[in-house]
XYZ file of C-alpha atoms in Angstrom:
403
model
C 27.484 10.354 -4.844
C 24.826 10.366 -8.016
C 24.065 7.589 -9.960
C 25.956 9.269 -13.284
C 29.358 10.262 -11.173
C 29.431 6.432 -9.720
C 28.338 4.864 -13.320
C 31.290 6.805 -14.728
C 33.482 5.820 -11.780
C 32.288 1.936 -12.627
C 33.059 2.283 -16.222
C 36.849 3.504 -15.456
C 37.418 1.298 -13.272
C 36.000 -2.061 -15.078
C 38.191 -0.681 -18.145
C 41.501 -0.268 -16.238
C 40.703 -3.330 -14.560
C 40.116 -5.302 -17.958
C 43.430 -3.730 -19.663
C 45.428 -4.488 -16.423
C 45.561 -8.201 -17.534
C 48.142 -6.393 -20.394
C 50.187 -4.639 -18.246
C 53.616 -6.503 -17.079
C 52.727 -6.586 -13.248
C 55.578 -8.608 -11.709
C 56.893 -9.698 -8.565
C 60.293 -8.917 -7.182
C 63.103 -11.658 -7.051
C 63.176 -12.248 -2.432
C 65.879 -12.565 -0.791
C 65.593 -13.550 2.361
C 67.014 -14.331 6.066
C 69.242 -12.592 8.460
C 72.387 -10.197 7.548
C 70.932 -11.167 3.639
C 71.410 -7.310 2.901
C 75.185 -7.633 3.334
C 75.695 -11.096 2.986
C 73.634 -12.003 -0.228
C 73.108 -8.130 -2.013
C 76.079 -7.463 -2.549
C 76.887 -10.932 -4.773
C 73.325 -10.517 -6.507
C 74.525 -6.770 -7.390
C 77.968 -8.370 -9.176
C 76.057 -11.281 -10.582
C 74.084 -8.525 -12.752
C 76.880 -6.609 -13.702
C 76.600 -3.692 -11.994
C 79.260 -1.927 -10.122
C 78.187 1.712 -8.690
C 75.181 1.426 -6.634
C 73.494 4.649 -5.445
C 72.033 3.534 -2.146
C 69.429 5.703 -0.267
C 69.551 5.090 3.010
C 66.905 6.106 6.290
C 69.234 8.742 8.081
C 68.614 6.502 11.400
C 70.760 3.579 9.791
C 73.193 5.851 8.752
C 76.948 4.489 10.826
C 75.252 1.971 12.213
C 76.191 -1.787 11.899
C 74.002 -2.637 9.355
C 75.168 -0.293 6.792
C 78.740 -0.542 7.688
C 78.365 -4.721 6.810
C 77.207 -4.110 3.680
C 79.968 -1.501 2.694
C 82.129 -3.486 3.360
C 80.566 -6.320 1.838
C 80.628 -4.249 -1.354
C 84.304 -3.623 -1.179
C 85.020 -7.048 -1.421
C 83.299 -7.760 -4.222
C 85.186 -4.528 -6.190
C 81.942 -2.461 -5.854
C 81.734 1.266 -5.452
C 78.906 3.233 -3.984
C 76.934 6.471 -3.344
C 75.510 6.799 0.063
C 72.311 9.450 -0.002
C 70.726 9.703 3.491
C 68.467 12.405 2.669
C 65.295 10.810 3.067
C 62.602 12.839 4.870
C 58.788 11.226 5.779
C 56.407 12.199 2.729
C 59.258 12.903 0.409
C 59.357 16.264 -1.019
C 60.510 17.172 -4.634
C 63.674 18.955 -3.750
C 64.767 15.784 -2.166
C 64.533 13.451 -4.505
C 65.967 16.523 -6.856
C 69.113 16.271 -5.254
C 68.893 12.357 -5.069
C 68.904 12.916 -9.338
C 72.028 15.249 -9.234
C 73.813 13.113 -7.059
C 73.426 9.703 -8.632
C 74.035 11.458 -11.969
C 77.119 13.361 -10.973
C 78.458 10.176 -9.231
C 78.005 8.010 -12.891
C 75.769 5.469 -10.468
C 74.580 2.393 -12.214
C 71.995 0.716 -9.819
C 70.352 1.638 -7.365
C 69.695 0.382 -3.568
C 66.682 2.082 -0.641
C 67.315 0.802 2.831
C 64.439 2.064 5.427
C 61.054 2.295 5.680
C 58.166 3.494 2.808
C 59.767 6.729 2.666
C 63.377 5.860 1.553
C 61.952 3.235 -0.923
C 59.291 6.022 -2.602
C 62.239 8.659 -2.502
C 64.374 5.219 -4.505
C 61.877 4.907 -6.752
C 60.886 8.685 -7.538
C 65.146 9.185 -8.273
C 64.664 6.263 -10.615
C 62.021 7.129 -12.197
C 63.220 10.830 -13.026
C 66.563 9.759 -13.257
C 65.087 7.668 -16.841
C 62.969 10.101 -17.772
C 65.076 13.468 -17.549
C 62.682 15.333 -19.930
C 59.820 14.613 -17.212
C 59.275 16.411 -13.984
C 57.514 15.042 -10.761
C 54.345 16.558 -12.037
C 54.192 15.250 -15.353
C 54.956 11.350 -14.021
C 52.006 12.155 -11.326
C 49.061 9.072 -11.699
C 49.406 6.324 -13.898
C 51.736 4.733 -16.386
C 53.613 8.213 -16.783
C 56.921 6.798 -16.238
C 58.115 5.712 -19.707
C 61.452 4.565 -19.736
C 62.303 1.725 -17.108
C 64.422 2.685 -13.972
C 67.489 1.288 -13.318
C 68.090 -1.934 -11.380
C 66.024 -1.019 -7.740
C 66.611 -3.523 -5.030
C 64.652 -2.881 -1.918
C 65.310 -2.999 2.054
C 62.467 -2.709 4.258
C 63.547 -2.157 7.295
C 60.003 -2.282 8.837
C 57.082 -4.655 7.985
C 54.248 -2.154 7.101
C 54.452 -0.075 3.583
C 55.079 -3.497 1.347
C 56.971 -0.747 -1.057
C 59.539 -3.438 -1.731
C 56.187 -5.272 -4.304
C 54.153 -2.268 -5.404
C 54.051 0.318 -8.283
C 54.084 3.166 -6.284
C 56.180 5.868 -4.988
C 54.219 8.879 -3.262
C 55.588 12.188 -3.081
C 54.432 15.215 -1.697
C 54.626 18.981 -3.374
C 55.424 21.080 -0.075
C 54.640 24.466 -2.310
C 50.747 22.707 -2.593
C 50.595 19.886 0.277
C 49.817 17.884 -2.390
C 50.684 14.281 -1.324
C 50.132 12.094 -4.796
C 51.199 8.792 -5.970
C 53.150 7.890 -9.009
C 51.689 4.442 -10.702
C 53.675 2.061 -12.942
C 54.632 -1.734 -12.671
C 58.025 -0.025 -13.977
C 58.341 0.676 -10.771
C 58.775 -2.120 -9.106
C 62.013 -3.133 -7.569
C 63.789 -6.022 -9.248
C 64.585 -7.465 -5.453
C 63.311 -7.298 -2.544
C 65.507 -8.315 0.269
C 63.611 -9.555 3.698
C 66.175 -9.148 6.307
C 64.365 -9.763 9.359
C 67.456 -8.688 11.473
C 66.866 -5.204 10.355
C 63.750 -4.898 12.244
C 65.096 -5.941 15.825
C 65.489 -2.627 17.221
C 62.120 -0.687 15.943
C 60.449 0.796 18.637
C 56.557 -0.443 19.987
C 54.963 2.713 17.712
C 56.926 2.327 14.563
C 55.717 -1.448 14.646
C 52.110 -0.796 15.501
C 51.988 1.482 13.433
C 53.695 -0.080 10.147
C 52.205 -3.168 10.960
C 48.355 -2.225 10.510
C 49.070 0.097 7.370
C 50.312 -3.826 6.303
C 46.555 -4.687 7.427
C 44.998 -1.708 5.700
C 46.923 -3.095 2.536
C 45.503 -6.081 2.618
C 41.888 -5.312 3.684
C 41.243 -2.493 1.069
C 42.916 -4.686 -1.758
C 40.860 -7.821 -0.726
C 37.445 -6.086 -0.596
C 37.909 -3.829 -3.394
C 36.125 -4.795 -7.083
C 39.382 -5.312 -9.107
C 40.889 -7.996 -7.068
C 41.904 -11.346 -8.778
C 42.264 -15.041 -7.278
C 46.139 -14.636 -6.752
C 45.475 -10.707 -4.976
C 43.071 -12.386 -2.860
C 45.010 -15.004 -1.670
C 47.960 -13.006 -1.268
C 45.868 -10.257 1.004
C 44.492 -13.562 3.118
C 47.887 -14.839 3.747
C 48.819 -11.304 4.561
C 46.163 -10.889 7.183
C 46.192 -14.445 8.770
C 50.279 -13.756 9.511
C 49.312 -10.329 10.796
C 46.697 -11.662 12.987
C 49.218 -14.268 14.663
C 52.486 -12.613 14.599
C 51.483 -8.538 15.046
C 50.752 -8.381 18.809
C 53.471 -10.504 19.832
C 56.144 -8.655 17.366
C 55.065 -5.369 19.541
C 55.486 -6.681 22.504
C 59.011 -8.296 21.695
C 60.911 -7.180 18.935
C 63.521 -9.886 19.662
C 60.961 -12.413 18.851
C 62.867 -13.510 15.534
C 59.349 -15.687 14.286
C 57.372 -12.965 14.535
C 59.614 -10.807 12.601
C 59.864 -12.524 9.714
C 56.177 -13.303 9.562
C 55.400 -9.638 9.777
C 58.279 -9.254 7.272
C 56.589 -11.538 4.804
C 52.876 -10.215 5.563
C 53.813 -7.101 4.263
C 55.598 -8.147 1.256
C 52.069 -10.534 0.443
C 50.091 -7.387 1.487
C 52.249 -4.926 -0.989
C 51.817 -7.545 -4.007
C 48.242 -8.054 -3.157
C 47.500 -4.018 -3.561
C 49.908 -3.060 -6.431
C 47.837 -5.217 -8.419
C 44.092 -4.553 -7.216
C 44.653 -1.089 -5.720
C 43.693 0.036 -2.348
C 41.109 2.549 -1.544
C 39.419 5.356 0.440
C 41.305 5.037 3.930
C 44.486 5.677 1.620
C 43.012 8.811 0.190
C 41.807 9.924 3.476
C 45.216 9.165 5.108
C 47.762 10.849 2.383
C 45.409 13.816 2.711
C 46.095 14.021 6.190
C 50.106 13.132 5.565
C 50.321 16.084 2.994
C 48.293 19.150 5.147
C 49.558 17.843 9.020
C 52.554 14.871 8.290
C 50.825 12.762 9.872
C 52.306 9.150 10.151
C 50.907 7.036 7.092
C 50.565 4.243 8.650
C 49.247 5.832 12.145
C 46.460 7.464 9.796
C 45.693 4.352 7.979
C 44.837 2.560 11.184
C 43.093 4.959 12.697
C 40.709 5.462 9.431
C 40.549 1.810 8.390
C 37.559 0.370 11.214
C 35.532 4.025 10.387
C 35.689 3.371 6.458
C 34.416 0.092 6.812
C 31.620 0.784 8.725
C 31.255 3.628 6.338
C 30.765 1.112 3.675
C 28.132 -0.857 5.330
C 26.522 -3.620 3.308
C 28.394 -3.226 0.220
C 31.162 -4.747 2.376
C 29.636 -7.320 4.331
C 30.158 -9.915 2.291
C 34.373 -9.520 1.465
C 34.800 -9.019 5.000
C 32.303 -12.056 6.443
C 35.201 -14.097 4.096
C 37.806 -12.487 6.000
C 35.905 -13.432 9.389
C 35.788 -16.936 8.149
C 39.841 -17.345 7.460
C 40.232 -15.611 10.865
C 37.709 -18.093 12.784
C 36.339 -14.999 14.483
C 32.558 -15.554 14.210
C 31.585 -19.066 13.776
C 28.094 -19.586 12.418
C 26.794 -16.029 12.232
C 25.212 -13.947 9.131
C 27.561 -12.092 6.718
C 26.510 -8.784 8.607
C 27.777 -10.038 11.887
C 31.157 -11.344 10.508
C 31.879 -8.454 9.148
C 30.947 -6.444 12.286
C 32.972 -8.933 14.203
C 36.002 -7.744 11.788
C 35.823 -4.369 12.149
C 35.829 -4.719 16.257
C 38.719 -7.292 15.583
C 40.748 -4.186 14.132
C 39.395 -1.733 16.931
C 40.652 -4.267 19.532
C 43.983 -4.596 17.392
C 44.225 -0.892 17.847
C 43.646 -0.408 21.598
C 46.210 -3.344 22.339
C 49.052 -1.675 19.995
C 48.521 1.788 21.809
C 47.136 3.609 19.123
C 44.647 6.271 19.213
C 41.206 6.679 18.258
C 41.225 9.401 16.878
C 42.930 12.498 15.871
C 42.883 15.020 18.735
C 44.091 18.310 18.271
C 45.018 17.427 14.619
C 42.593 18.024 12.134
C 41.280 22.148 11.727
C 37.176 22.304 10.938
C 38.524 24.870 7.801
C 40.620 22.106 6.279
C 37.577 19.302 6.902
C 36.843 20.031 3.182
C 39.550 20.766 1.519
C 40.966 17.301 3.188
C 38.060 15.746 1.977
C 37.825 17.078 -1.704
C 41.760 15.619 -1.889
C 40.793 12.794 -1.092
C 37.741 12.100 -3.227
C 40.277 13.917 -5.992
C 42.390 10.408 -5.888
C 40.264 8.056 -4.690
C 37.434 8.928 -7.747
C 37.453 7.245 -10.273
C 40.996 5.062 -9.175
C 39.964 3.230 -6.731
C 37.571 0.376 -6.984
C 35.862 0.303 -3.157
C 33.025 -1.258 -2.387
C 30.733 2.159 -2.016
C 31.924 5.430 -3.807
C 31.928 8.369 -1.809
C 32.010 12.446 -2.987
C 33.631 14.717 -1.051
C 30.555 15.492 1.465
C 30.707 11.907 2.069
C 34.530 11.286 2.791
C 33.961 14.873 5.462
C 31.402 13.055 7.723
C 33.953 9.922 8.182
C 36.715 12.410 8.619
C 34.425 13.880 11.494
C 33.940 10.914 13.605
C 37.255 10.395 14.199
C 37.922 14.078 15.674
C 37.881 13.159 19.321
């Protein structure tokens, strides 16, 4: 990239970062421990007056246990409901269309996502148009479009990856364009977030890998990028340090109720550490790739986050030598070693969750630009990283991880 297209990229982002201070970032109320989604939501609903949730909820849990205890749970405290299981990875306008009508038609008041990233951006996105019936997904597309607050959102993960239940974001995709974008305002939010750890007992080895380093990719790309603050950072360290001790063994036993919660809670540190400093070029890279081939987020983000930091070089070194340090993985060496030593940390984290290297058979050589021109599109000027990158730039990382 020139010096005049990163000098304007600089400016933008020292700006947004300066007028953030004004914005009303917040954290959600937690609630937290096992069964809390039917045994404490339900009270927390009545305490704040509302009656007639609209709950969107990951087809998977749909009958099972979990959302039959909190039906019931809602019964007897004199609550209706709406149940909308139409939640599909990279939610697509006409989805979250008919998520509008039905909370509308159904006179909801409130409203509840119970699933992974997908249900709680589809949650948000009905909000968020729900408020604002003059404005269309396109028009609330970047930053601070929403206007008018949502309604009450409370927010279920029910893995520990996407950190939805703390950030700003919902990201949608256009299926007429493959245009996967974010929309950005502390109005969205969620009021609570509840942390039921029992919720993530019977995820399968991939869905945890996988969830669990976008949770890393989080809190990397918020730590190391320019506009993070004291509380971001320590947020993202605490994130990282839980990942470090609790990932592995959470794969390997899902049963393991410690290591569940401690993912639980790394994500929820990692998602208020980047809806306040912003992540960065492997989350450009990877909704590219979710909006032309649906490719997992979180499989994408972990596959692209060891490549971008290499990519960044020294510009990096010395964010990630301070990450080295909190991990105790290189004792004594130079900033340029410590941060090497992180980047092989996450390449070993990789090979011991089972996930690939690379993309094989994924990516087409005619989309290597177009995939690359998205994703300097939203990264530039957004995202404050460490080393900006044009288009041509973002193509030759994109290369080295077709295998």
């Amino acid at each position: 990239m020139n010096f005049f297209a990163k000098f304007g990229c600089r400016v933008f982002q020292k700006s947004f970062y300066l007028a953030s201070f004004l914005l009303p970032f917040r954290e959600p109320s937690v609630i937290d421990g096992s069964a809390s989604l039917s045994e404490k939501l339900p009270g927390e609903l009545k305490k704040r007056g509302f009656v007639n949730p609209f709950i969107v909820i990951d087809p998977f849990l749909h009958g099972k246990e979990a959302e039959k205890a909190l039906l019931k749970a809602l019964k007897e405290n004199g609550l209706g409901y709406t149940l909308f299981t139409e939640v599909i990875p990279n939610p697509p306008f006409d989805a979250i269309e008919d998520g509008v009508i039905s909370y509308r038609e159904n006179n909801c008041d409130s409203l509840i996502a119970i699933g992974g990233g997908s249900a709680m951006d589809t949650m948000k996105a009905i909000g968020a148009r729900v408020s604002n019936p003059k404005k269309d997904l396109l028009h609330l597309k970047g930053l601070l479009k929403v206007g008018k607050r949502p309604p009450f959102m409370a927010a279920v993960p029910t893995t520990a990856g996407t950190g939805s239940e703390a950030t700003v974001a919902a990201v949608v995709v256009n299926p007429k364009t493959k245009d996967k974008f974010a929309i950005n305002d502390p109005k969205l939010i969620p009021d609570v977030a509840v942390l039921d750890d029992s919720l993530l007992a019977s995820l399968p080895p991939a869905i945890i890998a996988a969830t669990g380093m976008d949770a890393l990719t989080h809190a990397i790309e918020s730590y190391i990028g320019k506009s993070s603050t004291k509380k971001s950072k320590a947020f993202a360290l605490k994130a990282i340090a839980l990942i470090k001790d609790n990932l592995e063994a959470f794969y390997k036993d899902p049963s393991n109720q410690e290591a569940r919660k401690n993912m639980q809670f790394a994500s929820y540190y990692a998602g208020v550490s980047f809806t306040r400093a912003y992540v960065g070029y492997v989350h450009a890279l990877a909704h590219a790739l979710g909006g032309y081939y649906n490719v997992p987020h979180g499989l994408a983000n972990a596959i692209l986050l060891p490549r971008v930091l290499e990519s960044f070089g020294p510009k990096a070194y010395v964010r990630l030598s301070e990450i080295a340090d909190t991990l105790a993985l290189s004792k004594g060496k130079n900033k340029e070693e410590k941060a090497k030593a992180v980047i092989a940390w996450i390449d070993e984290m990789n090979e011991k969750l089972g996930i690939p290297k690379g993309f094989k058979d994924v990516i087409k050589e005619e989309d290597i630009m177009p995939l690359s021109e998205h994703a300097a599109k939203e990264g530039n000027p957004l995202y404050p990283v460490p080393k900006e990158f044009n288009a041509k730039e973002l193509s030759l990382i994109l290369r080295r991880v077709i295998l």
